Coordinates of C-alpha atoms and ligand atoms in Angstrom, one line a residue:
M3 CA 8.0 -8.1 11.8
N4 CA 7.2 -5.9 8.7
Q5 CA 5.9 -2.5 9.9
E6 CA 4.9 -1.0 6.6
F7 CA 1.6 -3.5 6.8
D8 CA 1.2 -3.0 10.6
R9 CA -1.7 -5.0 11.4
G10 CA -2.0 -3.6 14.6
L11 CA -0.5 -6.7 16.5
H12 CA 2.1 -6.0 18.6
E13 CA 4.4 -7.7 21.3
E14 CA 4.3 -7.8 25.1
C15 CA 6.2 -5.7 27.8
G16 CA 9.7 -5.9 28.7
V17 CA 11.4 -5.3 32.3
F18 CA 14.6 -4.3 33.4
G19 CA 16.1 -4.1 36.9
V20 CA 19.4 -3.2 38.5
F21 CA 20.8 -3.9 42.0
G22 CA 23.7 -2.4 43.7
V23 CA 25.3 -0.5 40.6
N24 CA 25.9 3.2 40.9
D25 CA 23.8 5.3 38.7
A26 CA 21.1 2.3 38.1
K27 CA 18.9 4.7 36.4
D28 CA 21.5 5.0 33.6
L29 CA 21.8 1.3 33.1
T30 CA 17.9 0.9 33.3
Y31 CA 17.7 3.5 30.5
Y32 CA 20.1 1.5 28.2
G33 CA 18.7 -1.6 29.1
L34 CA 15.1 -0.6 28.4
H35 CA 16.2 1.0 25.2
S36 CA 17.2 -2.5 24.1
L37 CA 14.0 -3.9 24.9
Q38 CA 12.2 -1.4 23.2
H39 CA 11.0 -3.8 20.7
R40 CA 8.8 -5.6 23.3
G41 CA 6.8 -2.4 23.8
Q42 CA 6.6 1.1 22.4
E43 CA 3.4 2.8 24.2
G44 CA 5.0 3.8 27.6
T45 CA 7.7 3.4 29.9
G46 CA 9.0 4.0 33.2
I47 CA 11.9 3.8 35.8
V48 CA 11.6 3.7 39.7
T49 CA 14.9 4.0 41.8
V50 CA 15.6 3.8 45.5
D51 CA 17.9 6.2 46.8
D52 CA 20.2 5.8 50.0
K53 CA 17.8 6.9 52.6
G54 CA 15.2 4.3 51.0
K55 CA 12.9 6.7 49.3
M56 CA 11.5 5.8 45.8
H57 CA 11.7 8.1 42.7
R58 CA 9.7 7.5 39.6
V59 CA 9.7 9.0 36.1
K60 CA 7.4 7.7 33.7
G61 CA 5.6 8.5 30.3
L62 CA 3.7 7.5 27.2
G63 CA 6.0 7.0 24.2
L64 CA 9.7 5.6 23.5
V65 CA 12.3 5.1 25.8
T66 CA 14.1 8.2 23.8
E67 CA 11.1 10.1 24.2
V68 CA 10.2 10.0 27.8
F69 CA 13.8 10.1 29.3
N70 CA 15.9 13.0 29.1
N71 CA 19.2 14.2 31.0
E72 CA 16.9 16.3 33.1
N73 CA 14.3 14.0 34.4
L74 CA 17.0 10.9 34.6
K75 CA 18.7 13.3 37.2
T76 CA 15.8 13.0 39.5
L77 CA 16.3 9.3 39.8
P78 CA 19.3 8.7 42.2
G79 CA 20.3 5.6 43.5
K80 CA 21.9 1.9 43.0
M81 CA 18.6 0.1 42.7
A82 CA 16.1 0.5 39.9
I83 CA 13.4 -1.4 38.1
G84 CA 11.9 -0.4 34.6
H85 CA 9.7 -1.3 32.0
V86 CA 8.6 -0.9 28.5
R87 CA 4.8 -1.4 27.8
Y88 CA 2.4 -2.6 25.1
A89 CA -1.1 -2.7 26.2
T90 CA -2.2 -6.2 26.5
A91 CA -4.8 -6.1 29.0
G92 CA -5.9 -2.7 30.5
G93 CA -6.0 0.5 28.5
G94 CA -3.1 2.6 26.9
G95 CA -3.5 5.4 29.4
I96 CA -0.6 6.9 31.6
E97 CA -2.3 5.4 34.8
N98 CA -1.3 1.9 33.2
V99 CA 2.5 2.7 32.4
Q100 CA 4.6 0.7 34.7
P101 CA 6.4 0.3 37.1
F102 CA 3.5 1.1 39.6
L103 CA 4.5 2.5 42.8
F104 CA 2.4 1.7 46.0
H105 CA 2.8 3.3 49.2
H106 CA 2.3 1.3 52.4
N107 CA 2.6 2.2 56.2
T108 CA 5.3 -0.7 56.4
G109 CA 7.1 0.6 53.2
D110 CA 6.6 1.5 49.9
F111 CA 7.0 -1.1 46.9
A112 CA 7.3 -0.8 43.1
L113 CA 6.2 -3.5 40.6
A114 CA 6.9 -4.2 36.9
H115 CA 5.4 -7.1 34.9
N116 CA 5.6 -8.7 31.7
G117 CA 2.6 -11.3 30.5
N118 CA -0.9 -11.8 31.3
I119 CA -3.1 -13.1 34.3
V120 CA -5.6 -15.3 33.2
N121 CA -7.9 -15.3 36.2
S122 CA -7.6 -11.4 36.6
N123 CA -11.4 -10.8 36.6
E124 CA -11.9 -13.5 39.1
L125 CA -9.1 -11.8 41.6
R126 CA -10.3 -8.3 40.7
Q127 CA -13.6 -9.1 41.9
F128 CA -12.5 -10.8 45.0
L129 CA -10.2 -8.1 46.2
E130 CA -12.9 -5.4 45.3
N131 CA -15.4 -7.2 47.5
Q132 CA -12.7 -7.2 50.1
G133 CA -12.3 -3.2 49.8
S134 CA -9.5 -2.9 47.4
I135 CA -9.4 0.1 45.1
F136 CA -7.9 -0.2 41.8
Q137 CA -5.9 2.8 40.1
S138 CA -5.5 1.3 36.7
T139 CA -7.1 -1.4 34.5
S140 CA -3.6 -3.1 34.4
D141 CA -3.3 -6.7 35.4
S142 CA -0.3 -5.9 37.6
E143 CA -2.0 -4.1 40.1
I144 CA -3.9 -7.4 41.0
L145 CA -0.6 -8.8 42.4
A146 CA 0.2 -5.5 44.2
H147 CA -3.0 -5.5 45.9
L148 CA -2.7 -9.3 47.0
I149 CA 0.6 -8.3 48.5
K150 CA -0.5 -5.3 50.3
K151 CA -3.2 -7.0 51.9
D152 CA -0.9 -9.1 54.1
W153 CA 2.2 -7.0 54.1
L154 CA 1.8 -6.0 57.7
N155 CA 1.4 -9.5 59.4
Q156 CA 3.8 -11.8 57.5
S157 CA 7.3 -12.0 56.2
R158 CA 7.6 -10.2 52.8
I159 CA 8.6 -13.7 50.7
Q160 CA 5.8 -15.2 52.4
V161 CA 3.3 -12.7 51.3
I162 CA 4.9 -12.8 47.9
T163 CA 4.8 -16.7 47.7
E164 CA 1.2 -16.8 48.6
A165 CA 0.2 -14.1 46.2
L166 CA 2.1 -15.5 43.2
N167 CA 0.1 -18.8 44.2
K168 CA -3.1 -17.1 43.6
I169 CA -2.2 -16.0 40.2
E170 CA -2.8 -17.9 37.2
G171 CA -1.2 -17.3 34.0
A172 CA 2.3 -16.1 32.2
F173 CA 4.5 -13.6 34.1
A174 CA 7.7 -12.1 34.9
F175 CA 7.3 -9.9 37.8
L176 CA 10.0 -7.5 39.3
I177 CA 9.0 -6.1 42.8
M178 CA 11.2 -3.7 44.4
T179 CA 11.3 -2.6 48.2
Y180 CA 13.9 -0.3 49.7
N181 CA 16.3 -3.0 50.2
R182 CA 15.6 -5.8 47.7
I183 CA 14.3 -6.9 44.2
Y184 CA 12.1 -10.0 44.1
C185 CA 12.4 -11.6 40.7
C186 CA 9.5 -14.0 40.0
R187 CA 8.6 -16.0 37.1
D188 CA 5.4 -18.1 36.3
K189 CA 5.4 -21.8 37.0
Y190 CA 4.7 -23.0 33.3
G191 CA 7.9 -20.8 32.3
L192 CA 6.1 -19.0 29.6
R193 CA 7.8 -15.7 30.2
P194 CA 11.6 -15.4 30.2
L195 CA 13.6 -13.5 33.0
S196 CA 17.4 -13.7 33.1
I197 CA 20.0 -12.5 35.6
G198 CA 23.3 -11.1 34.7
V199 CA 26.3 -9.6 36.8
L200 CA 27.8 -6.2 36.5
N201 CA 30.5 -4.3 38.5
G202 CA 29.8 -6.4 41.8
G203 CA 25.9 -5.8 41.6
Y204 CA 23.3 -7.7 39.6
V205 CA 21.0 -6.9 36.5
V206 CA 17.7 -8.5 35.5
S207 CA 16.0 -8.4 32.3
S208 CA 13.4 -9.8 30.0
E209 CA 15.9 -10.7 27.4
T210 CA 19.8 -11.2 27.4
C211 CA 20.6 -8.7 24.7
A212 CA 20.2 -5.9 27.2
F213 CA 23.2 -7.3 29.1
E214 CA 25.5 -7.0 26.1
V215 CA 24.4 -3.5 25.6
I216 CA 25.6 -2.5 29.0
G217 CA 28.5 -4.8 29.4
A218 CA 27.1 -7.2 32.1
K219 CA 27.6 -10.9 32.0
F220 CA 24.8 -13.5 32.1
L221 CA 24.6 -15.4 35.1
R222 CA 21.5 -17.6 35.1
D223 CA 17.6 -17.7 34.3
V224 CA 15.0 -17.4 36.7
K225 CA 13.5 -20.7 37.0
P226 CA 9.9 -21.4 36.5
G227 CA 7.9 -21.0 39.8
E228 CA 11.0 -19.3 41.1
I229 CA 11.3 -16.3 43.2
V230 CA 15.0 -14.7 43.2
V231 CA 15.6 -12.3 45.9
I232 CA 18.5 -9.9 45.1
D233 CA 19.9 -8.1 48.3
E234 CA 23.0 -6.9 50.0
D235 CA 24.1 -10.4 50.5
G236 CA 23.7 -11.6 47.0
L237 CA 21.0 -13.9 45.4
H238 CA 18.5 -16.1 47.4
S239 CA 16.2 -18.7 45.7
Y240 CA 12.8 -19.6 46.6
D241 CA 10.4 -22.0 45.1
Y242 CA 6.7 -20.6 45.2
S243 CA 5.2 -23.9 43.6
H244 CA 6.2 -27.2 43.1
Y245 CA 4.3 -27.5 39.8
K246 CA 7.1 -26.5 37.3
H247 CA 7.3 -26.6 33.6
H248 CA 9.4 -25.3 30.8
K249 CA 6.6 -24.2 28.4
M250 CA 8.4 -21.1 27.2
C251 CA 6.3 -19.2 24.3
A252 CA 7.3 -20.4 20.9
M253 CA 6.6 -16.9 19.7
E254 CA 9.4 -15.5 21.6
Y255 CA 11.9 -17.5 19.6
I256 CA 10.0 -17.2 16.2
Y257 CA 9.0 -13.5 16.3
F258 CA 9.3 -11.3 19.5
S259 CA 12.9 -11.5 20.9
R260 CA 15.9 -10.0 19.5
P261 CA 18.1 -12.4 17.4
D262 CA 20.9 -11.5 19.9
S263 CA 19.2 -12.5 22.8
D264 CA 19.6 -16.2 24.3
I265 CA 16.5 -17.7 25.5
E266 CA 17.1 -20.6 28.2
G267 CA 20.5 -21.4 26.5
T268 CA 19.3 -21.3 22.9
N269 CA 20.3 -18.0 20.7
V270 CA 17.3 -16.4 18.9
H271 CA 19.3 -16.1 15.5
A272 CA 20.5 -19.6 15.7
F273 CA 17.0 -21.1 16.6
R274 CA 15.6 -19.1 13.6
K275 CA 18.3 -20.2 11.2
E276 CA 17.8 -23.8 12.3
S277 CA 14.2 -23.4 11.5
G278 CA 14.9 -22.0 8.2
K279 CA 16.9 -24.9 7.5
L280 CA 14.0 -27.5 8.8
L281 CA 11.6 -25.6 6.7
Y282 CA 13.5 -26.4 3.6
E283 CA 13.9 -30.1 4.4
E284 CA 10.2 -30.0 4.9
A285 CA 9.2 -28.1 2.2
P286 CA 11.7 -27.7 -0.4
V287 CA 10.8 -25.6 -3.7
D288 CA 12.9 -25.1 -6.8
A289 CA 13.7 -21.2 -7.1
D290 CA 16.1 -18.5 -8.0
I291 CA 16.2 -16.5 -5.0
V292 CA 15.4 -16.7 -1.2
I293 CA 14.1 -13.3 0.3
G294 CA 13.2 -13.0 4.1
V295 CA 10.7 -10.3 5.2
P296 CA 12.5 -7.8 7.4
D297 CA 13.5 -8.0 10.2
S298 CA 12.3 -11.0 12.2
S299 CA 12.3 -13.5 9.2
L300 CA 15.9 -12.7 7.9
S301 CA 17.7 -15.5 10.1
A302 CA 15.1 -18.3 8.9
A303 CA 15.8 -17.0 5.3
M304 CA 19.5 -17.4 5.6
G305 CA 18.9 -20.9 6.9
Y306 CA 16.7 -22.1 4.1
S307 CA 19.1 -20.4 1.7
E308 CA 22.1 -22.1 3.1
V309 CA 20.6 -25.5 3.0
S310 CA 18.9 -25.1 -0.6
H311 CA 21.9 -23.5 -2.1
I312 CA 19.4 -20.9 -3.5
P313 CA 21.1 -17.6 -3.2
Y314 CA 19.8 -15.3 -0.3
E315 CA 19.1 -11.8 -1.8
M316 CA 18.0 -8.3 -0.2
G317 CA 14.8 -8.4 -2.4
L318 CA 12.9 -6.3 0.1
I319 CA 14.3 -3.2 1.8
K320 CA 13.0 -1.7 4.9
N321 CA 13.2 2.1 5.4
K322 CA 14.1 2.2 9.4
Y323 CA 13.4 5.9 9.6
V324 CA 9.6 5.7 9.4
G325 CA 8.5 6.6 13.0
R326 CA 5.0 6.3 14.6
T327 CA 4.2 10.1 13.7
F328 CA 5.2 9.8 10.0
I329 CA 2.4 11.1 8.1
Q330 CA 0.6 8.1 6.4
P331 CA 0.0 8.3 2.7
S332 CA -3.6 8.6 1.4
Q333 CA -5.3 5.8 0.0
E334 CA -5.0 7.5 -3.4
L335 CA -1.3 7.9 -2.8
R336 CA -0.9 4.4 -1.6
E337 CA -2.7 3.3 -4.9
K338 CA -0.3 5.3 -7.0
G339 CA 2.5 3.2 -5.3
V340 CA 3.6 5.4 -2.5
R341 CA 4.9 2.9 0.0
M342 CA 6.7 4.0 3.2
K343 CA 8.3 1.5 5.0
L344 CA 9.1 -1.7 2.6
S345 CA 10.0 -1.6 -1.0
A346 CA 10.7 -4.5 -3.5
V347 CA 13.9 -4.1 -5.4
S348 CA 12.7 -4.6 -9.0
S349 CA 16.5 -5.3 -10.3
I350 CA 16.9 -8.3 -7.9
V351 CA 13.4 -9.7 -8.2
R352 CA 12.4 -9.1 -11.8
G353 CA 11.9 -12.4 -13.9
K354 CA 12.8 -14.4 -10.8
R355 CA 11.1 -17.3 -9.0
V356 CA 11.0 -16.3 -5.3
V357 CA 11.0 -18.3 -2.1
L358 CA 9.3 -15.7 0.4
I359 CA 10.1 -16.4 4.0
D360 CA 8.1 -14.9 7.0
D361 CA 8.1 -16.0 10.4
S362 CA 4.4 -16.2 10.7
I363 CA 0.8 -15.5 9.1
V364 CA -1.6 -14.0 11.5
R365 CA -4.2 -12.3 9.6
G366 CA -2.6 -13.0 6.4
T367 CA -2.4 -9.2 5.3
T368 CA 1.3 -8.9 5.3
S369 CA 1.9 -12.1 3.0
K370 CA -0.7 -10.8 0.7
R371 CA 0.7 -7.2 0.2
I372 CA 4.2 -8.6 -0.1
I373 CA 3.4 -11.0 -2.6
A374 CA 1.6 -8.2 -4.6
L375 CA 4.6 -6.1 -4.2
L376 CA 6.8 -8.8 -5.5
R377 CA 4.5 -9.6 -8.5
D378 CA 4.3 -5.7 -9.2
V379 CA 8.2 -5.5 -9.6
G380 CA 7.9 -8.7 -11.9
A381 CA 8.6 -11.7 -9.8
K382 CA 7.9 -14.7 -12.0
E383 CA 6.6 -16.9 -9.1
V384 CA 6.3 -16.5 -5.5
H385 CA 6.5 -19.4 -3.2
V386 CA 5.9 -18.5 0.6
R387 CA 7.4 -20.7 3.2
I388 CA 6.5 -19.7 6.5
S389 CA 8.9 -20.7 9.6
S390 CA 6.1 -21.6 12.0
P391 CA 2.9 -23.5 12.1
Q392 CA -0.6 -22.3 11.1
M393 CA -1.7 -20.0 13.8
T394 CA -5.2 -21.4 14.5
N395 CA -5.7 -20.1 18.0
P396 CA -5.7 -16.8 20.1
C397 CA -2.9 -16.3 23.0
F398 CA -4.1 -15.6 26.5
Y399 CA -0.6 -15.1 27.9
G400 CA 0.2 -11.4 26.9
V401 CA 0.9 -11.7 23.2
D402 CA -1.3 -10.0 21.2
T403 CA -1.8 -12.6 18.2
S404 CA -5.5 -11.3 17.4
T405 CA -8.7 -12.6 18.0
Y406 CA -10.1 -16.1 16.7
E407 CA -12.1 -14.2 14.2
E408 CA -9.1 -12.6 12.5
L409 CA -6.7 -15.6 12.5
I410 CA -6.8 -16.6 8.9
S411 CA -5.7 -20.2 9.8
A412 CA -8.5 -20.8 12.1
H413 CA -10.8 -20.7 9.2
H414 CA -9.0 -21.7 6.2
N415 CA -6.9 -24.7 5.2
V416 CA -3.2 -24.3 3.6
E417 CA -4.7 -24.2 0.1
E418 CA -7.4 -21.6 0.9
V419 CA -4.8 -19.5 2.5
R420 CA -2.4 -19.9 -0.5
K421 CA -5.3 -18.8 -2.7
I422 CA -6.2 -15.8 -0.5
I423 CA -2.5 -14.5 -0.5
G424 CA -2.0 -15.2 -4.0
A425 CA 1.1 -17.2 -3.6
D426 CA 2.4 -20.2 -6.1
S427 CA 2.8 -22.3 -3.2
L428 CA 2.6 -22.2 0.6
A429 CA 3.9 -24.2 3.3
F430 CA 4.3 -23.8 7.0
L431 CA 6.6 -25.3 9.6
S432 CA 5.8 -28.3 11.7
T433 CA 5.4 -28.2 15.6
A434 CA 8.2 -31.2 15.8
A435 CA 10.8 -28.5 13.9
L436 CA 10.0 -25.9 16.6
Y437 CA 11.3 -28.5 19.3
K438 CA 14.4 -29.5 17.3
A439 CA 15.5 -25.8 16.5
A440 CA 14.8 -24.7 20.2
K441 CA 16.7 -27.8 21.3
R442 CA 14.2 -28.6 24.1
N443 CA 11.1 -30.8 24.3
E444 CA 8.8 -28.5 26.0
L445 CA 7.5 -25.1 24.6
C446 CA 4.0 -23.5 24.9
L447 CA 2.5 -23.8 21.1
A448 CA -1.0 -23.1 22.2
C449 CA -1.4 -20.6 19.4
F450 CA -0.6 -23.4 17.0
T451 CA -2.4 -26.4 18.8
G452 CA -4.9 -25.2 21.0
K453 CA -3.5 -27.0 24.0
Y454 CA -3.3 -24.3 26.5
P455 CA -0.7 -24.9 29.5
T456 CA -2.9 -23.2 31.8
Q457 CA -6.5 -23.6 33.1
L458 CA -8.4 -20.9 31.2
Y459 CA -11.0 -18.9 33.2
S460 CA -14.6 -18.2 32.9
S461 CA -14.2 -14.9 31.2
I462 CA -11.8 -16.3 29.0
E463 CA -13.7 -19.2 27.9
Q464 CA -16.7 -16.9 27.3
A465 CA -14.8 -14.7 25.1
N466 CA -13.4 -17.6 23.1
K467 CA -17.1 -18.9 22.8
D468 CA -18.2 -15.7 21.8
E469 CA -15.8 -15.3 19.1
K470 CA -16.4 -18.7 17.7
Ligands
AMP136 P1 -0.5 -10.9 9.4 O1 -0.2 -9.8 8.3 O2 -1.7 -10.4 10.4 O3 -0.4 -12.3 8.9 O4 0.9 -10.9 10.1 C1 2.1 -11.7 9.8 C2 3.2 -10.6 10.1 O5 3.3 -10.0 11.3 C3 4.7 -11.6 10.1 O6 5.6 -10.6 9.3 C4 5.2 -11.5 11.6 O7 6.7 -11.1 11.4 C5 4.4 -10.5 12.3 N1 3.6 -10.7 13.6 C6 3.5 -12.1 14.1 N2 2.9 -12.0 15.4 C7 3.1 -10.6 15.6 C8 2.6 -9.8 16.7 N3 2.2 -10.4 17.9 N4 2.7 -8.6 16.6 C9 3.1 -7.8 15.7 N5 3.6 -8.5 14.5 C10 3.6 -9.9 14.3
SF4_137 FE1 3.2 -17.9 23.0 FE2 1.4 -18.9 21.3 FE3 1.8 -19.8 23.9 FE4 0.8 -17.3 23.6 S1 -0.1 -19.5 22.9 S2 2.4 -17.9 24.9 S3 2.0 -16.5 21.7 S4 3.2 -20.0 22.3

């Protein structure tokens, strides 16, 4: 992503959990820190102490802003779950920051969620009619209410199984009771969730990059439609659904996940590099240098350069130290050329025919501005190659890819987009190449194809129609 030209689009959330390791809160802190790219709005940790009591710290902001030595000391125990949030459904207030903590006379439980429930309106209505009172606007609370309803009369696994079967959409849920963590993944396999081992205990994370950071070893992925229960006796696997698909979100590979993460056996950097190679095979161009848009497109740019033998150059530099509170330059200063986060290196770019690689075009703003930047510093030609297909449909699974109205490729063909962004040439990658790069034959590609793997419920279909 290039943040100078922040389009207001952001990634989804990240979850992390620890079972049976001393100072679980510290591991969770480091784990969440390595998942920070998945959400910067808010974060929280819940732990369970030796007596089974739950403790929580949560707040708005980055992991390093919310937690400190003092408040981490208030989180004792060997079990923890944590969350980093970007608001996809619900508002941005503190009440929506997870994990949620629920008190019940048969025992408390905590819950953290990544993804989006597509039948949330229907379920919320159903639960409210039955007397449930919601504290937040977040989707995740729906699962909690479904669970709470029957917590008393049935076994927990039965209650969770039934609740998950009522929910439609994309999710990775962590549910923590005083002695167990339940790790659940949607039956379509849209959102990732992996388990690792560490010091005789277990860790669970939205991305495997967190394992590396804390010295854990990858064990396995939670399977689509599976609940993995972690307790004193180890791991126990339950299928809550017979319907199973492996439709991993393609955008996890293309854009969201960290390059050092492996998603269901394929490393993200390796995927992106391969997609860059395939992009050259599908859309070659004669040029002097290849430049990637930092950071998510650098791997694809390396791949494009490797097969084309066109040198890869650092033609765009990102200033990493521009935080969210940095004072934005006024329009006047911007027009005078004050650029905070991204600059084009004129000594590298001047007089050159440039291939500019980006991982996606959503609204077209980023490409347009970067092409202008490159031309400003004297690029002779700018050929844009995008390492994903044209994004023509919104995502309903927790990825903020903009509305139908805003998606440039929903309204313009390739040649029209080329003109709008001001490129000398433009090409997108095929969906076939994505399967090849990911080494798999199932993926969610709905934002590129409009073929949604789940049913879309009335509220979403209506919103979709309104937008169109
Ligand atoms: P746009 O400027 O709207 O065309 O967005 C394209 C740029 O945003 C690319 O540089 C992508 O790396 C990045 N991007 C793609 N999807 C997202 C997303 N959901 N949130 C934030 N950035 C994104
Ligand atoms: Fe990912 Fe696109 Fe599917 Fe959403 S629609 S889950 S962004 S591939």
